[in-house]
Amino acid sequence: TPEMAKSRDDLKGLVGRELTVIAWLWARTVRCPNPACGAMMPLVRSFMLSTKKEKEAWVEPIAENESVRFEVRVKGSPKIEGTVNRKGATCVACKSPVPFDHVRHEGQAGRMEAEMMAIVAEGNNARGYLSPTRDQESIAAKAQPKNVPDTALPSQALGFRVQAYGITSHRDLFTPRQLVALTTFSDLVGEARERVLKDARASGMADDRKGIDEGGLGATAYADAVATYLAFAVDKGADYWSTICSWNAPRDGIRDTFARQAIPMVWDFAEANPLSDSSGNFSVGIEQACEMLMAIPVGAMGFAKQLDATAAINGVASPVVSTDPPYYDNIGYADLSDFFYVWLRRSAGNICAQLFSTLLVPKAQELVATPYRFGGSKEKAQRFFEEGLGKAFARMREAHNPAYPLTVFYAFKQAEEEDNEDEDEASSTLISTGWETMLEGLIRAGFQITGTWPMRTERGGRSISVGTNALASSVVLACRQRPDDAPLATRREFVETLRKELPTALKNLQHGSIAPVDLAQAAIGPGMAVFSRYAKVLETDGSEMRVRTALGLINQALDEILAAQEGEYDAETRWALAWFEQYGTAEGKFGDAETLSRAKDTAVNALEEAGIIKAKAGKVQLVPREG
């Protein structure tokens, strides 16, 4: 087609061949507030389509009167990086700056639209980027979804940004064509269940006509199970079929909705083709479910229950508990779960009617510190979280099998600041607040923390780690039940015991596989083991020492031990020695550098000023000696 020919050299092999569209790329638009312009200005984070040298491609916006059209170009770079940044937007037609207030106003008035920006197609091992065509735009406009779940987004929620731009319901998060796909696949789950049930009965499978929610083991339960996994596959599709998905130029693929635990505002979004063989197709969810089922040992039995963690643990004698607790006010689990729940309810609501009896996920008992659920009161939200977490740990101590340690997984520090694409907002609550609250809850519930070990749990290329100061590690805490007759200790006794026991524990950690950047985290374990072995540590005025104070004393003792090991070196030199031991002169993550700098009583900017490191784009590197 002529549109394909415009893509020149890199697409010559595609011209005249039938190609499969794997994604349509769209730009949200609002009208420019400049009276002399009035163009429908595209809101685009980046015009780059592919950064790979062999198939570099980008989109050029071309202003024509009151409209903007798009042409795909190959080789080179865009004339402008994008039209939206943290400060606001820019009109490509008149170059006027446009504040976010105007964009929000247009969105809330229902005047935010979307224009097709590019088409991603794939043939035999060849991918091409094509300019949008009238036929493709016309096909997209014909989509007429029916019987779509009509549920509202929360007016306030952690990590949500879209409501300010007029996206107020779950259906608003999808294009009409995406809604057609989701409703169609959801309906097919029920049809598939009936066919599976018919075939199972025809094969002679026994059927007590009990479904999986009733503990059945016959044909009905089998059909329910198959339909449940198909419903999971539809939900997996929803993650790739929303207008919160964006195009990942370095990887030539779609970034799913939940690249992080939030629903931010995404300006230029990617609409995946569910029937293609590329990222975002429906079969991905099926394949993942099959891989999981194939990995389960034959005959293995298990069960899952939805219970209030602050209530008694019923049905299991002496369980071994391993938990990943909520992180204070960092993630709104229930509000985010609604995104998937509305589609699960539509496709599997008849299978587990009791589980899906509510329109949205129940939220009243959710253990997060969310002020907006308490009339905006931070104090009430904090009290609710701390009391609930304490009750949950108390129940765990009552039920946990004492022959094994209780393990708690925690993301010690996820990111220095959130990567919000719509405006300059940073998370107001430090992770350390939740960290200290969790330690307090464990100790007050009667646990002794016997060890903390860093674990590399985060994928290096995940969205939140790219260009941010994100740690790659979480911490696992090993806890034992503290004896009921545990003694009291004074502040002086606690500090003296720390100085006596921590050097040996630290040497053991250093002889193990603990990286220098993670040593400060790992050392919390033996330090807190000392603190939590006592029923209480008393301050000089008779008050009980808080975890925050204990952590400060542990870090102080750690610094003294490391300083003694490293002689009279200054803080920057001690940092450089530890960094070189792990990374040499190669690049490392900014988050690792910052964690290590805090342990060495310095800061990354001080290291830059000293001229011993280079820090850029989330990476840190030692400056090599001049030859």
XYZ file of N, CA, C and O in Angstrom, residues 331-504:
696
model
N 0.471 0.971 48.684
C -0.262 0.281 47.627
C -1.718 0.111 48.051
O -2.001 -0.395 49.128
N -2.642 0.535 47.187
C -4.067 0.332 47.440
C -4.529 -0.964 46.805
O -5.107 -0.970 45.716
N -4.293 -2.062 47.488
C -4.528 -3.389 46.913
C -5.967 -3.569 46.421
O -6.204 -4.007 45.288
N -6.947 -3.293 47.273
C -8.342 -3.566 46.927
C -8.814 -2.698 45.766
O -9.494 -3.179 44.855
N -8.474 -1.411 45.802
C -8.879 -0.522 44.714
C -8.286 -0.973 43.385
O -8.954 -0.936 42.344
N -7.038 -1.408 43.399
C -6.401 -1.894 42.178
C -7.009 -3.222 41.738
O -7.121 -3.499 40.535
N -7.406 -4.057 42.698
C -7.968 -5.369 42.362
C -9.273 -5.248 41.594
O -9.636 -6.155 40.834
N -9.986 -4.150 41.787
C -11.249 -3.964 41.066
C -11.051 -4.048 39.560
O -11.961 -4.466 38.833
N -9.898 -3.607 39.086
C -9.603 -3.637 37.648
C -9.815 -5.050 37.095
O -10.377 -5.239 36.011
N -9.354 -6.059 37.834
C -9.497 -7.446 37.404
C -10.824 -8.052 37.865
O -11.415 -8.887 37.181
N -11.283 -7.642 39.030
C -12.478 -8.235 39.634
C -13.699 -8.085 38.732
O -14.499 -9.024 38.593
N -13.875 -6.912 38.117
C -15.083 -6.681 37.325
C -15.169 -7.659 36.150
O -16.272 -8.054 35.746
N -13.999 -8.062 35.606
C -14.016 -9.014 34.495
C -14.101 -10.452 34.993
O -14.759 -11.288 34.368
N -13.476 -10.752 36.118
C -13.633 -12.081 36.710
C -15.095 -12.325 37.085
O -15.626 -13.427 36.887
N -15.719 -11.312 37.643
C -17.120 -11.451 38.041
C -18.006 -11.715 36.830
O -18.965 -12.487 36.898
N -17.679 -11.088 35.704
C -18.485 -11.266 34.500
C -18.296 -12.653 33.904
O -19.241 -13.257 33.392
N -17.072 -13.175 33.943
C -16.799 -14.459 33.296
C -16.920 -15.658 34.233
O -17.215 -16.764 33.784
N -16.689 -15.446 35.541
C -16.717 -16.576 36.481
C -17.680 -16.353 37.640
O -17.673 -17.130 38.593
N -18.519 -15.328 37.558
C -19.435 -15.020 38.650
C -20.417 -16.122 38.962
O -20.805 -16.326 40.120
N -20.840 -16.877 37.941
C -21.786 -17.975 38.165
C -21.123 -19.211 38.751
O -21.796 -20.085 39.288
N -19.805 -19.302 38.623
C -19.085 -20.463 39.147
C -18.910 -20.342 40.653
O -19.106 -21.309 41.389
N -18.537 -19.171 41.112
C -18.348 -18.924 42.548
C -19.207 -17.721 42.935
O -18.707 -16.615 43.139
N -20.510 -17.963 43.013
C -21.463 -16.877 43.222
C -21.228 -16.148 44.531
O -21.347 -14.915 44.596
N -20.878 -16.880 45.592
C -20.679 -16.236 46.886
C -19.453 -15.330 46.870
O -19.462 -14.234 47.425
N -18.390 -15.785 46.206
C -17.156 -15.012 46.145
C -17.358 -13.701 45.401
O -16.749 -12.687 45.730
N -18.238 -13.726 44.394
C -18.468 -12.539 43.560
C -19.831 -11.915 43.843
O -20.476 -11.376 42.943
N -20.247 -11.964 45.087
C -21.583 -11.464 45.448
C -21.651 -9.943 45.466
O -22.739 -9.376 45.424
N -20.511 -9.262 45.545
C -20.492 -7.800 45.562
C -20.056 -7.266 44.202
O -19.325 -7.933 43.462
N -20.504 -6.056 43.870
C -20.149 -5.476 42.572
C -18.658 -5.214 42.461
O -18.062 -5.352 41.385
N -18.036 -4.806 43.577
C -16.606 -4.525 43.601
C -15.985 -5.230 44.796
O -16.684 -5.802 45.641
N -14.680 -5.196 44.873
C -13.952 -5.856 45.957
C -14.301 -5.206 47.295
O -14.281 -3.972 47.404
N -14.628 -5.999 48.338
C -14.850 -5.413 49.666
C -13.591 -4.703 50.168
O -12.482 -5.182 49.954
N -13.776 -3.579 50.842
C -12.611 -2.768 51.205
C -12.545 -2.355 52.670
O -11.505 -1.871 53.126
N -13.633 -2.518 53.413
C -13.685 -1.988 54.774
C -12.606 -2.568 55.673
O -12.056 -1.873 56.527
N -12.265 -3.848 55.503
C -11.303 -4.495 56.387
C -9.888 -4.506 55.814
O -8.985 -5.068 56.430
N -9.687 -3.883 54.654
C -8.361 -3.901 54.045
C -7.350 -3.199 54.946
O -7.562 -2.077 55.394
N -6.227 -3.863 55.181
C -5.235 -3.357 56.127
C -4.213 -2.470 55.425
O -3.091 -2.877 55.135
N -4.626 -1.248 55.134
C -3.732 -0.226 54.595
C -4.053 1.091 55.291
O -5.172 1.309 55.750
N -3.063 1.959 55.366
C -3.240 3.244 56.046
C -3.680 4.294 55.033
O -2.867 5.036 54.496
N -4.973 4.339 54.756
C -5.507 5.236 53.743
C -6.362 6.309 54.394
O -7.501 6.044 54.788
N -5.863 7.530 54.515
C -6.612 8.603 55.192
C -7.990 8.875 54.598
O -8.920 9.227 55.314
N -8.134 8.738 53.254
C -9.407 9.093 52.637
C -10.545 8.169 53.080
O -11.722 8.500 52.893
N -10.221 7.017 53.680
C -11.269 6.148 54.218
C -11.618 6.513 55.661
O -12.495 5.903 56.259
N -10.910 7.495 56.202
C -11.149 7.935 57.574
C -11.351 9.443 57.622
O -10.833 10.126 58.492
N -12.070 9.933 56.637
C -12.375 11.362 56.599
C -11.160 12.235 56.435
O -11.168 13.400 56.846
N -10.097 11.713 55.854
C -8.873 12.478 55.641
C -7.945 12.491 56.836
O -6.896 13.160 56.799
N -8.257 11.747 57.894
C -7.439 11.750 59.106
C -6.278 10.764 58.989
O -6.488 9.544 58.924
N -5.060 11.284 58.971
C -3.884 10.433 58.935
C -3.729 9.664 60.244
O -3.265 8.514 60.248
N -4.093 10.310 61.345
C -3.954 9.662 62.654
C -4.850 8.429 62.761
O -4.417 7.369 63.218
N -6.111 8.560 62.320
C -7.031 7.424 62.376
C -6.577 6.300 61.443
O -6.668 5.118 61.781
N -6.095 6.680 60.259
C -5.620 5.669 59.306
C -4.407 4.933 59.866
O -4.295 3.704 59.749
N -3.499 5.675 60.485
C -2.312 5.066 61.076
C -2.691 4.131 62.220
O -2.169 3.014 62.312
N -3.615 4.578 63.058
C -4.038 3.747 64.186
C -4.717 2.465 63.702
O -4.471 1.372 64.234
N -5.561 2.573 62.679
C -6.235 1.406 62.117
C -5.217 0.395 61.597
O -5.323 -0.806 61.853
N -4.210 0.895 60.875
C -3.208 -0.002 60.295
C -2.377 -0.676 61.384
O -2.178 -1.895 61.369
N -1.887 0.103 62.327
C -1.012 -0.447 63.354
C -1.745 -1.441 64.255
O -1.207 -2.500 64.590
N -2.988 -1.118 64.616
C -3.753 -2.040 65.448
C -4.077 -3.332 64.687
O -3.986 -4.427 65.239
N -4.436 -3.182 63.421
C -4.752 -4.365 62.616
C -3.548 -5.249 62.396
O -3.640 -6.481 62.479
N -2.408 -4.624 62.110
C -1.192 -5.406 61.895
C -0.793 -6.123 63.183
O -0.376 -7.297 63.160
N -0.949 -5.441 64.318
C -0.647 -6.076 65.600
C -1.531 -7.277 65.866
O -1.062 -8.323 66.332
N -2.840 -7.156 65.570
C -3.762 -8.275 65.756
C -3.395 -9.446 64.846
O -3.447 -10.609 65.264
N -3.022 -9.139 63.599
C -2.661 -10.199 62.654
C -1.433 -10.958 63.140
O -1.408 -12.203 63.119
N -0.414 -10.247 63.591
C 0.787 -10.919 64.094
C 0.493 -11.712 65.370
O 1.064 -12.779 65.599
N -0.400 -11.180 66.212
C -0.769 -11.900 67.434
C -1.441 -13.224 67.099
O -1.158 -14.264 67.729
N -2.332 -13.231 66.094
C -2.984 -14.477 65.676
C -1.961 -15.454 65.098
O -2.045 -16.655 65.322
N -1.001 -14.929 64.365
C 0.035 -15.797 63.795
C 0.858 -16.460 64.894
O 1.202 -17.639 64.813
N 1.171 -15.697 65.932
C 1.965 -16.265 67.031
C 1.184 -17.359 67.748
O 1.745 -18.378 68.138
N -0.112 -17.172 67.891
C -0.932 -18.182 68.552
C -0.981 -19.478 67.754
O -0.969 -20.569 68.333
N -1.035 -19.363 66.431
C -1.261 -20.542 65.595
C 0.004 -21.151 65.022
O 0.035 -22.337 64.688
N 1.077 -20.363 64.888
C 2.267 -20.805 64.161
C 2.944 -22.006 64.814
O 3.040 -22.097 66.041
N 3.418 -22.915 63.984
C 4.143 -24.094 64.457
C 5.504 -23.657 64.996
O 6.346 -23.169 64.236
N 5.761 -23.849 66.309
C 7.009 -23.345 66.908
C 8.262 -24.070 66.434
O 9.369 -23.606 66.697
N 8.103 -25.187 65.733
C 9.271 -25.936 65.260
C 9.931 -25.246 64.069
O 11.061 -25.592 63.703
N 9.238 -24.291 63.470
C 9.753 -23.626 62.278
C 9.718 -22.110 62.475
O 8.871 -21.596 63.202
N 10.607 -21.393 61.819
C 10.549 -19.926 61.920
C 9.409 -19.372 61.083
O 9.078 -19.913 60.023
N 8.796 -18.312 61.558
C 7.854 -17.553 60.741
C 8.678 -16.644 59.846
O 9.649 -16.027 60.299
N 8.329 -16.550 58.579
C 9.097 -15.710 57.649
C 8.210 -14.588 57.125
O 7.049 -14.800 56.763
N 8.779 -13.395 57.097
C 8.074 -12.205 56.629
C 8.909 -11.568 55.520
O 10.092 -11.272 55.712
N 8.299 -11.379 54.362
C 8.984 -10.756 53.234
C 8.581 -9.290 53.155
O 7.410 -8.940 53.297
N 9.565 -8.452 52.908
C 9.284 -7.020 52.904
C 10.191 -6.309 51.906
O 11.399 -6.554 51.881
N 9.598 -5.424 51.109
C 10.385 -4.592 50.196
C 10.930 -3.430 51.009
O 10.224 -2.469 51.303
N 12.189 -3.522 51.395
C 12.786 -2.558 52.324
C 12.730 -1.148 51.779
O 12.452 -0.198 52.484
N 12.979 -0.978 50.494
C 12.910 0.351 49.878
C 12.643 0.153 48.401
O 13.495 -0.318 47.669
N 11.456 0.503 47.951
C 11.091 0.230 46.571
C 11.624 1.281 45.612
O 12.079 0.975 44.543
N 11.514 2.532 45.977
C 11.980 3.596 45.078
C 12.121 4.888 45.839
O 11.401 5.156 46.787
N 13.079 5.678 45.437
C 13.255 6.974 46.089
C 12.089 7.896 45.768
O 11.618 8.639 46.587
N 11.596 7.826 44.545
C 10.407 8.586 44.203
C 9.673 7.859 43.093
O 10.239 7.096 42.334
N 8.367 8.080 43.021
C 7.566 7.434 41.995
C 7.821 8.099 40.649
O 8.090 9.274 40.546
N 7.683 7.260 39.597
C 7.858 7.769 38.241
C 6.499 8.131 37.666
O 5.935 7.422 36.856
N 5.925 9.241 38.117
C 4.628 9.666 37.632
C 4.785 10.351 36.296
O 5.596 11.250 36.134
N 3.987 9.944 35.310
C 4.131 10.476 33.973
C 3.282 11.729 33.743
O 3.436 12.419 32.762
N 2.344 11.993 34.662
C 1.444 13.097 34.379
C 1.846 14.387 35.047
O 1.614 15.461 34.535
N 2.471 14.333 36.234
C 2.858 15.566 36.892
C 3.901 15.280 37.959
O 4.170 14.144 38.309
N 4.450 16.332 38.469
C 5.559 16.191 39.401
C 5.039 15.918 40.810
O 4.899 16.819 41.617
N 4.732 14.657 41.083
C 4.276 14.270 42.402
C 5.153 13.144 42.896
O 5.421 12.202 42.181
N 5.590 13.219 44.112
C 6.398 12.143 44.692
C 5.654 11.553 45.871
O 4.805 12.186 46.477
N 5.966 10.288 46.146
C 5.321 9.612 47.269
C 5.629 10.355 48.554
O 6.770 10.683 48.845
N 4.585 10.619 49.351
C 4.760 11.423 50.557
C 5.160 10.597 51.760
O 5.546 11.137 52.780
N 5.046 9.269 51.657
C 5.322 8.423 52.800
C 6.544 7.561 52.537
O 6.585 6.832 51.558
N 7.537 7.661 53.379
C 8.729 6.847 53.219
C 8.431 5.407 53.579
O 7.650 5.114 54.471
N 9.091 4.492 52.859
C 8.911 3.074 53.119
C 9.297 2.753 54.559
O 8.748 1.860 55.181
N 10.262 3.513 55.143
C 10.742 3.213 56.485
C 9.624 3.281 57.513
O 9.683 2.608 58.539
N 8.578 4.088 57.253
C 7.455 4.151 58.178
C 6.796 2.791 58.294
O 6.525 2.300 59.388
N 6.522 2.170 57.156
C 5.936 0.835 57.180
C 6.887 -0.206 57.740
O 6.471 -1.138 58.441
N 8.177 -0.050 57.453
C 9.198 -0.978 57.935
C 9.235 -0.972 59.456
O 9.202 -2.023 60.102
N 9.286 0.204 60.034
C 9.332 0.312 61.497
C 8.032 -0.177 62.135
O 8.039 -0.841 63.170
N 6.914 0.154 61.490
C 5.627 -0.299 62.016
C 5.541 -1.812 62.025
O 5.036 -2.422 62.972
N 6.048 -2.444 60.962
C 6.007 -3.901 60.898
C 6.885 -4.526 61.979
O 6.489 -5.484 62.652
N 8.088 -3.983 62.185
C 8.970 -4.505 63.234
C 8.330 -4.337 64.614
O 8.373 -5.254 65.446
N 7.728 -3.168 64.839
C 7.032 -2.936 66.105
C 5.923 -3.961 66.307
O 5.754 -4.528 67.403
N 5.156 -4.227 65.248
C 4.056 -5.174 65.348
C 4.522 -6.573 65.676
O 3.913 -7.275 66.496
N 5.607 -6.996 65.029
C 6.153 -8.339 65.293
C 6.624 -8.468 66.737
O 6.335 -9.462 67.416
N 7.349 -7.479 67.205
C 7.919 -7.540 68.558
C 6.822 -7.474 69.613
O 6.824 -8.239 70.578
N 5.850 -6.596 69.423
C 4.756 -6.473 70.393
C 3.887 -7.729 70.415
O 3.258 -8.042 71.431
N 3.847 -8.444 69.289
C 3.054 -9.679 69.232
C 3.766 -10.851 69.908
O 3.180 -11.915 70.067
N 5.034 -10.650 70.293
C 5.751 -11.701 70.998
C 6.740 -12.474 70.154
O 7.140 -13.592 70.516
N 7.145 -11.897 69.031
C 8.146 -12.555 68.187
C 9.534 -11.990 68.455
O 9.695 -10.803 68.763
N 10.526 -12.844 68.299
C 11.916 -12.422 68.297
C 12.431 -12.531 66.869
O 12.286 -13.577 66.233
N 13.000 -11.457 66.364
C 13.547 -11.458 65.003
C 14.962 -12.005 65.070
O 15.852 -11.386 65.667
N 15.175 -13.159 64.470
C 16.474 -13.837 64.581
C 17.373 -13.627 63.374
O 18.560 -13.963 63.428
N 16.827 -13.089 62.290
C 17.675 -12.864 61.120
C 16.961 -12.066 60.057
O 15.726 -12.124 59.931
N 17.708 -11.266 59.317
C 17.175 -10.573 58.142
C 18.126 -10.813 56.984
O 19.334 -10.609 57.108
N 17.576 -11.252 55.871
C 18.408 -11.582 54.713
C 17.878 -10.873 53.477
O 16.692 -10.941 53.171
N 18.761 -10.187 52.759
C 18.325 -9.542 51.512
C 18.106 -10.588 50.425
O 18.824 -11.590 50.347
N 17.110 -10.369 49.600
C 16.815 -11.273 48.491
C 16.653 -10.457 47.219
O 15.978 -9.425 47.222
N 17.274 -10.928 46.149
C 17.123 -10.257 44.860
C 15.816 -10.725 44.243
O 15.752 -11.745 43.576
N 14.763 -9.958 44.500
C 13.428 -10.384 44.098
C 12.851 -9.591 42.945
O 11.815 -9.975 42.405
N 13.474 -8.481 42.570
C 12.885 -7.614 41.559
C 13.622 -7.723 40.238
O 14.840 -7.727 40.184
N 12.830 -7.820 39.152
C 13.407 -7.897 37.812
C 14.065 -6.576 37.463
O 13.478 -5.513 37.618
N 15.304 -6.643 36.978
C 16.069 -5.431 36.713
C 15.444 -4.517 35.689
O 15.594 -3.310 35.734
N 14.708 -5.066 34.710
C 14.137 -4.244 33.656
C 12.722 -3.801 33.902
O 12.072 -3.271 33.019
N 12.216 -4.037 35.146
C 10.842 -3.656 35.412
C 10.719 -2.142 35.323
O 11.665 -1.408 35.541
N 9.512 -1.693 35.070
C 9.291 -0.273 34.774
C 9.774 0.642 35.887
O 10.387 1.666 35.647
N 9.513 0.255 37.135
C 9.815 1.165 38.245
C 11.309 1.310 38.471
O 11.780 2.251 39.081
N 12.121 0.371 37.932
C 13.559 0.451 38.176
C 14.294 1.189 37.072
O 15.456 1.524 37.214
N 13.614 1.431 35.948
C 14.277 2.081 34.825
C 14.338 3.575 35.054
O 13.321 4.258 35.118
N 15.545 4.099 35.219
C 15.722 5.525 35.412
C 15.352 6.032 36.786
O 15.264 7.215 37.019
N 15.094 5.121 37.735
C 14.749 5.553 39.086
C 15.755 4.983 40.064
O 16.553 4.118 39.733
N 15.665 5.449 41.299
C 16.586 4.992 42.335
C 15.987 3.793 43.065
O 15.650 3.858 44.228
N 15.780 2.684 42.354
C 15.052 1.556 42.928
C 15.996 0.452 43.368
O 16.943 0.115 42.678
N 15.712 -0.118 44.528
C 16.472 -1.262 45.000
C 16.019 -2.514 44.287
O 14.865 -2.663 43.926
N 16.942 -3.447 44.107
C 16.603 -4.717 43.487
C 16.310 -5.775 44.531
O 16.058 -6.910 44.200
N 16.354 -5.432 45.806
C 16.214 -6.457 46.829
C 15.064 -6.201 47.774
O 14.656 -5.074 48.008
N 14.532 -7.310 48.290
C 13.596 -7.284 49.401
C 14.323 -7.896 50.587
O 15.456 -8.350 50.466
N 13.647 -7.913 51.715
C 14.238 -8.488 52.913
C 13.310 -9.571 53.434
O 12.089 -9.382 53.471
N 13.877 -10.716 53.798
C 13.093 -11.748 54.457
C 13.534 -11.799 55.919
O 14.720 -11.845 56.227
N 12.561 -11.718 56.822
C 12.836 -11.760 58.249
C 12.486 -13.143 58.780
O 11.406 -13.671 58.480
N 13.386 -13.727 59.553
C 13.120 -14.991 60.238
C 12.765 -14.665 61.682
O 13.492 -13.930 62.363
N 11.629 -15.193 62.147
C 11.127 -14.848 63.486
C 10.805 -16.124 64.273
O 10.297 -17.106 63.713
N 11.091 -16.076 65.556
C 10.746 -17.155 66.476
C 9.898 -16.582 67.601
O 9.960 -15.381 67.897
N 9.148 -17.441 68.248
C 8.342 -16.992 69.377
C 9.248 -16.665 70.557
O 10.065 -17.477 70.969
N 9.109 -15.446 71.080
C 9.900 -15.041 72.234
C 9.320 -15.697 73.494
O 8.093 -15.713 73.668
N 10.180 -16.246 74.349
C 9.674 -16.879 75.575
C 8.851 -15.892 76.405
O 9.146 -14.699 76.459
N 7.843 -16.404 77.064
C 6.984 -15.541 77.882
C 7.724 -14.926 79.067
O 7.323 -13.878 79.588
N 8.804 -15.613 79.503
C 9.561 -15.103 80.651
C 10.819 -14.354 80.231
O 11.808 -14.298 80.967
N 10.793 -13.778 79.003
C 11.950 -13.024 78.512
C 12.272 -11.881 79.472
O 11.370 -11.238 80.010
N 13.561 -11.598 79.704
C 13.946 -10.578 80.686
C 13.802 -9.160 80.138
O 13.640 -8.938 78.937
N 13.904 -8.205 81.026
C 13.987 -6.795 80.670
C 15.458 -6.416 80.530
O 16.348 -7.119 81.006
N 15.714 -5.284 79.857
C 17.089 -4.788 79.723
C 17.066 -3.277 79.727
O 16.072 -2.646 79.332
N 18.159 -2.699 80.162
C 18.302 -1.247 80.084
C 18.934 -0.871 78.758
O 19.468 -1.719 78.041
N 18.870 0.395 78.439
C 19.503 0.893 77.207
C 20.985 0.540 77.204
O 21.521 0.082 76.182
N 21.663 0.719 78.351
C 23.089 0.441 78.430
C 23.370 -1.029 78.188
O 24.309 -1.374 77.464
N 22.545 -1.910 78.775
C 22.751 -3.349 78.576
C 22.549 -3.728 77.105
O 23.292 -4.562 76.562
N 21.566 -3.120 76.470
C 21.306 -3.397 75.050
C 22.494 -2.990 74.191
O 22.961 -3.747 73.333
N 23.017 -1.783 74.409
C 24.150 -1.298 73.616
C 25.393 -2.155 73.856
O 26.125 -2.499 72.915
N 25.645 -2.524 75.095
C 26.816 -3.348 75.403
C 26.714 -4.716 74.738
O 27.709 -5.238 74.212
N 25.520 -5.312 74.749
C 25.332 -6.607 74.097
C 25.507 -6.490 72.585
O 26.073 -7.377 71.936
N 25.019 -5.383 72.030
C 25.207 -5.137 70.589
C 26.691 -5.130 70.241
O 27.135 -5.804 69.293
N 27.470 -4.354 70.982
C 28.894 -4.225 70.702
C 29.633 -5.546 70.900
O 30.662 -5.785 70.276
N 29.094 -6.386 71.739
C 29.726 -7.673 72.011
C 29.408 -8.708 70.922
O 30.297 -9.457 70.495
N 28.157 -8.743 70.458
C 27.725 -9.811 69.553
C 27.766 -9.431 68.077
O 27.930 -10.302 67.216
N 27.591 -8.141 67.770
C 27.487 -7.743 66.369
C 28.762 -7.972 65.556
O 28.674 -8.357 64.384
N 29.991 -7.767 66.106
C 31.188 -8.005 65.288
C 31.273 -9.425 64.747
O 31.594 -9.635 63.572
N 30.984 -10.434 65.593
C 31.036 -11.826 65.132
C 29.969 -12.094 64.083
O 30.231 -12.745 63.060
